[in-house]
Coordinates of C-alpha atoms in Angstrom, one line a residue:
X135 CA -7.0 -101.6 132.6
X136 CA -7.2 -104.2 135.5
X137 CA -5.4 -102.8 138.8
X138 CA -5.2 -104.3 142.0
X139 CA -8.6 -102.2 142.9
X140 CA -10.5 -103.3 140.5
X141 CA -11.4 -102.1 136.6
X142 CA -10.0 -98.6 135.3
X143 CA -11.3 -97.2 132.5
X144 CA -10.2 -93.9 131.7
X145 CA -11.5 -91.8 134.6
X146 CA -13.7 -94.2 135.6
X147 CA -12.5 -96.8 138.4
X148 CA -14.4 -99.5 139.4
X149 CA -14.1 -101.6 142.3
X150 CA -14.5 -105.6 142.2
X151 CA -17.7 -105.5 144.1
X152 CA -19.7 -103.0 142.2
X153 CA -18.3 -105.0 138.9
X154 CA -19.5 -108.2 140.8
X155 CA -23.1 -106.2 141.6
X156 CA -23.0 -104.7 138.1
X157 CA -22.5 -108.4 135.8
X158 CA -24.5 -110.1 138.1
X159 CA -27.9 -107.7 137.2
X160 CA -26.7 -107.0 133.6
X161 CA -27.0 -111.0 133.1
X162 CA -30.2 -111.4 135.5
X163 CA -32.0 -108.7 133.5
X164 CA -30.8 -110.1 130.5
X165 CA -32.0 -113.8 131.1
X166 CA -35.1 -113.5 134.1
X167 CA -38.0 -113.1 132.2
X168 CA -40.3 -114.9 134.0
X169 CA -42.9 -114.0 136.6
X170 CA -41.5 -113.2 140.1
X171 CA -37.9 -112.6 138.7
X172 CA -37.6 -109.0 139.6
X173 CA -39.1 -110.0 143.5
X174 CA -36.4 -112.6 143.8
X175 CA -33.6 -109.8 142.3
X176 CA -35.1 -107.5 144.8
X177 CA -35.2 -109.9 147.8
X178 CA -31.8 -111.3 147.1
X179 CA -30.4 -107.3 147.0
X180 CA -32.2 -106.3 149.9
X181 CA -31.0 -109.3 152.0
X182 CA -27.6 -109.2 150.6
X183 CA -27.0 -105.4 151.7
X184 CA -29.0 -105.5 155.1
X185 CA -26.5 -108.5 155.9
X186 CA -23.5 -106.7 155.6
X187 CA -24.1 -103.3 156.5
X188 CA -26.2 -104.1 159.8
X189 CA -23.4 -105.2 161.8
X190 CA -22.0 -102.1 161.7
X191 CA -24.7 -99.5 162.5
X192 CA -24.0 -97.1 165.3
X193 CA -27.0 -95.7 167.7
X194 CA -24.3 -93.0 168.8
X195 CA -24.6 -92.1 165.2
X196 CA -26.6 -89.7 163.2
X197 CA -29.3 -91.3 161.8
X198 CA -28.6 -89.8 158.6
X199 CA -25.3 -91.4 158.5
X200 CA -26.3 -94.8 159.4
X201 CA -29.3 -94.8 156.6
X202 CA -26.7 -93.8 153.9
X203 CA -24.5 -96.6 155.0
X204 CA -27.6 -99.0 154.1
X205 CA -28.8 -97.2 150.6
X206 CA -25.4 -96.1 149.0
X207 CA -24.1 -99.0 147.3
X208 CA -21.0 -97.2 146.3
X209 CA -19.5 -98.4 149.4
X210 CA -19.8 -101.9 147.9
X211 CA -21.1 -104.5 150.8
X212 CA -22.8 -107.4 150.0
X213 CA -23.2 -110.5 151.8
X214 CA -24.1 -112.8 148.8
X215 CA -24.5 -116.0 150.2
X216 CA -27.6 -115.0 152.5
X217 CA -29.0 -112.7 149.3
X218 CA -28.7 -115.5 146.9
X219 CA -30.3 -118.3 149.3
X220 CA -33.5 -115.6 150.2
X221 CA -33.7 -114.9 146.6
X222 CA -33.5 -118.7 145.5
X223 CA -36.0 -119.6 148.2
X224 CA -38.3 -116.6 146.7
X225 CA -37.9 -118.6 143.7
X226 CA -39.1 -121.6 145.1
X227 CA -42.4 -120.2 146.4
X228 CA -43.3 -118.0 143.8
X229 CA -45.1 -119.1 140.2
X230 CA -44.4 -122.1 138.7
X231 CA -43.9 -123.5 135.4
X232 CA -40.6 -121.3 135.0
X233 CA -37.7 -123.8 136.5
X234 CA -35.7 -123.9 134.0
X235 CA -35.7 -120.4 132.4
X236 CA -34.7 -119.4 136.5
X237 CA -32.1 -121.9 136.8
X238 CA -30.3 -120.9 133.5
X239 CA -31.1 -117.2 134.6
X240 CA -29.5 -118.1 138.6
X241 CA -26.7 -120.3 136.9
X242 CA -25.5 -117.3 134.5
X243 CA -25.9 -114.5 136.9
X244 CA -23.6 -116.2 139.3
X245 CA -21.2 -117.1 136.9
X246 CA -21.5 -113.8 135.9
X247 CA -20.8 -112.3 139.5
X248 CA -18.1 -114.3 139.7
X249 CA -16.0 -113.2 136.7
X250 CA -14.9 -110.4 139.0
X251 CA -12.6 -112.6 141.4
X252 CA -11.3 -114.3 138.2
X253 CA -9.9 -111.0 136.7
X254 CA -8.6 -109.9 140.3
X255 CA -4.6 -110.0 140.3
X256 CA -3.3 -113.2 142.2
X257 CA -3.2 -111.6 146.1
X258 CA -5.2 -109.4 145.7
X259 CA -2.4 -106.4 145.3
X260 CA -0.8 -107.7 148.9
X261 CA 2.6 -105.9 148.9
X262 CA 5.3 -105.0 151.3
X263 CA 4.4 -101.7 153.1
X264 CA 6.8 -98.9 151.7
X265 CA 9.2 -97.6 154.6
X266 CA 8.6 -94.0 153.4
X267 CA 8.5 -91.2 156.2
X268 CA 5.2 -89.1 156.2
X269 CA 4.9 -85.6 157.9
X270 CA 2.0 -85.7 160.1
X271 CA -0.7 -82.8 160.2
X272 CA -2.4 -81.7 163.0
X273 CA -5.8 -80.1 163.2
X274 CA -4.0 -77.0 164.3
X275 CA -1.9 -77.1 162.1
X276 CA 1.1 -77.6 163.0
X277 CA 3.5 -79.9 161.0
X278 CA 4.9 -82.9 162.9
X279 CA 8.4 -84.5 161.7
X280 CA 7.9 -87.3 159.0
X281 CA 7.9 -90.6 160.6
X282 CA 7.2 -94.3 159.0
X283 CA 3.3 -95.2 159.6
X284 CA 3.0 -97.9 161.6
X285 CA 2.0 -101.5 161.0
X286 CA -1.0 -102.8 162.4
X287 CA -2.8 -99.7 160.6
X288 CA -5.4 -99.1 158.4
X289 CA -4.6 -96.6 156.1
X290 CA -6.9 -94.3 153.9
X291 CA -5.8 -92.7 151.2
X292 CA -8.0 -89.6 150.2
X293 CA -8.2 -85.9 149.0
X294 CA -10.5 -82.7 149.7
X295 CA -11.2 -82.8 145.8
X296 CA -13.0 -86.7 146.5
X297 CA -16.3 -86.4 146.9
X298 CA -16.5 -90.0 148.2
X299 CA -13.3 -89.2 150.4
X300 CA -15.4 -86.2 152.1
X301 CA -18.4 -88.9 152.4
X302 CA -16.6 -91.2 154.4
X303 CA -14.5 -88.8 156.4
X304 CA -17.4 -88.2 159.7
X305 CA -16.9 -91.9 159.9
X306 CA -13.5 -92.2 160.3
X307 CA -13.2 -89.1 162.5
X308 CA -15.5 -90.5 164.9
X309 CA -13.8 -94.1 164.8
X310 CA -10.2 -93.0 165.1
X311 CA -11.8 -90.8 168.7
X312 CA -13.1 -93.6 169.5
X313 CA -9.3 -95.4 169.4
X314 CA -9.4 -97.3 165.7
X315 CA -5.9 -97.8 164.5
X316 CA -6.9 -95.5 161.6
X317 CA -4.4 -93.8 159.3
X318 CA -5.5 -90.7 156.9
X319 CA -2.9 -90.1 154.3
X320 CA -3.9 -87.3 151.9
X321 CA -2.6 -87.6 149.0
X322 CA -0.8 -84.7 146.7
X323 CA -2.3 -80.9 148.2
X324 CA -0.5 -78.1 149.9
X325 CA -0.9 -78.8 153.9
X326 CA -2.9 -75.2 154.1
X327 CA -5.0 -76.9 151.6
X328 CA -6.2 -79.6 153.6
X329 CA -5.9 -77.6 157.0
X330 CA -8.7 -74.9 155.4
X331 CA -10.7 -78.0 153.9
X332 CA -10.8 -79.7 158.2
X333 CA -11.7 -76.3 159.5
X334 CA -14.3 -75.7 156.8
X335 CA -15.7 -79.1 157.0
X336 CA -15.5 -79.0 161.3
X337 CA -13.4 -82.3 161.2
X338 CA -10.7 -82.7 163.8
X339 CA -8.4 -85.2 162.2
X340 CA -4.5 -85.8 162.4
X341 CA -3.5 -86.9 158.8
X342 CA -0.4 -87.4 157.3
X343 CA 0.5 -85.7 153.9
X344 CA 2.6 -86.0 151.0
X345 CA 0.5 -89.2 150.4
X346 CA 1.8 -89.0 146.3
X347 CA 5.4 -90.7 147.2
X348 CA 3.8 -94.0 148.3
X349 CA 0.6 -94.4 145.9
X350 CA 3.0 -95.5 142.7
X351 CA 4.6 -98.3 144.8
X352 CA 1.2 -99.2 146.2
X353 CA -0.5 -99.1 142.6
X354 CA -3.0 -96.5 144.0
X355 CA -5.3 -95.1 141.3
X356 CA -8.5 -93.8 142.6
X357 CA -9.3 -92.3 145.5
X358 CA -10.3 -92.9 148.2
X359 CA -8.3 -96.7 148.7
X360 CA -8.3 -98.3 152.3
X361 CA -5.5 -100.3 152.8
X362 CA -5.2 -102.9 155.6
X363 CA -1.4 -103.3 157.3
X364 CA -0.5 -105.9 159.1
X365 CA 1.4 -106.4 161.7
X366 CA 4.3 -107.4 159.7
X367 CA 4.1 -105.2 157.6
X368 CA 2.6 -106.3 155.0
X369 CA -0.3 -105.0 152.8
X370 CA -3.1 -107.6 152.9
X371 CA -6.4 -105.8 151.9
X372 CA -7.9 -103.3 149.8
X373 CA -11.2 -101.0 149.5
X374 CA -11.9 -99.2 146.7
X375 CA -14.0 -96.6 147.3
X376 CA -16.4 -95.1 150.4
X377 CA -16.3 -97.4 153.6
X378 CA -19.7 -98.1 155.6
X379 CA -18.7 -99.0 159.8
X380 CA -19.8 -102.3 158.8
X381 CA -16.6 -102.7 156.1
X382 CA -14.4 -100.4 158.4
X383 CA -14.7 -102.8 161.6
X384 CA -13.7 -105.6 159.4
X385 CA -10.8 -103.8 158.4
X386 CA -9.8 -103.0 161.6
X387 CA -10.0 -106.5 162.9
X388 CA -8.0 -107.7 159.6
X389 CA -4.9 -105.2 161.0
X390 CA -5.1 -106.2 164.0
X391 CA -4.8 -109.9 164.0
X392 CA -6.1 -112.6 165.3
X393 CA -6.0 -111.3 168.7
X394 CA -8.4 -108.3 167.8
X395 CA -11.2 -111.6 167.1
X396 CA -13.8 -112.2 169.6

């Protein structure tokens, strides 16, 4: 089933990127073979992945943290452009005698990639914010009075169960201390739940619960989803899945406006 996230099927959810990584090697493997063509599918991974997720590493951070967000491709950043021109120019310098197996092979693989944003729903899912009140929970504990989240957010949807939601959650602790317009919305457990799941985990995060009243008008399926709001309200970007700082910046800026641009 096609949702605005990407491609469901059955339990399995996956997001438009890591369908766009997964048909673009399915139809490389399927067509490069030729000498060099595993180099050039390296080279143009390697470059693709260093391009987008070096923007946002942190020397404040563990290094730990900042290797995972360069190795786990679950978080689905990929600067294609720059990976297919160093893998094309690989290409170029490697053996000859193989142009036009490679050019087929580039040609398809692409096209292949590229199915991806064909399938995507027209907006990509952008949809009025829903006006719903959340309770907000502190670290303490203590219930706060439901109140609309603001615009100008981004807003993560996530549960203690999600092993990808516990993945990403350092990050987003240390970015919303740091003053990132960053909503945590957990969605459908008990606040003692999630109140023993921070104290267990040493996480100090507000979040707001009773995140299961907003995720049918949202068209939430998987967890965790990042949602940009805008300033008018407005829901104008998705993530599907674990966020690097890299993707979470962009976000960020994308709520903000214009005016959050350098």
């Amino acid at each position: 089933m096609i949702v605005p996230d990407g491609l469901r099927l059955g339990p399995l959810a996956l997001s438009w990127p890591s369908l766009t990584l997964l048909l673009g090697l399915v139809a490389w493997a399927a067509l490069a073979r030729f000498p060099g063509a595993g180099r050039a599918a390296l080279i143009t991974l390697i470059t693709a992945r260093l391009w987008a997720a070096v923007p946002g590493l942190d020397a404040g951070r563990p290094l730990l943290d900042n290797a995972l967000d360069l190795v786990d491709v679950r978080r689905g950043d990929w600067a294609w452009l720059p990976g297919l021109a160093a893998g094309l120019l690989s290409l170029a310098v490697g053996p000859r005698g193989h142009g036009q197996v490679a050019a087929r092979a580039v040609l398809v693989a692409v096209l292949a990639g590229a199915l991806p944003g064909l399938l995507r729903p027209a907006g990509g899912g952008e949809t009025g914010w829903p006006d719903t009140p959340l309770r907000t929970l502190r670290p303490s504990g203590q219930l706060e009075p439901a109140t609309p989240v603001p615009s100008g957010r981004v807003v993560n949807l996530w549960a203690t169960w999600c092993g990808p939601c516990r993945a990403e959650l350092p990050l987003l602790e240390r970015e919303i201390a740091r003053g990132a317009p960053v909503e945590l919305v957990n969605v459908g457990e008990a606040p003692a739940v999630v109140v023993a799941f921070l104290r267990r985990e040493n996480l100090v995060l507000p979040t707001r619960v009773g995140g299961e009243a907003l995720t049918p008008a949202l068209k939430v399926t998987a967890f965790p989803t990042t949602l940009v709001v805008d300033a008018g309200g407005r829901v104008t970007a998705r993530h599907l899945g674990p966020l690097n700082r890299a993707q979470l910046l962009r976000l960020v800026r994308a709520a903000q406006g214009p005016a959050a641009s350098p």
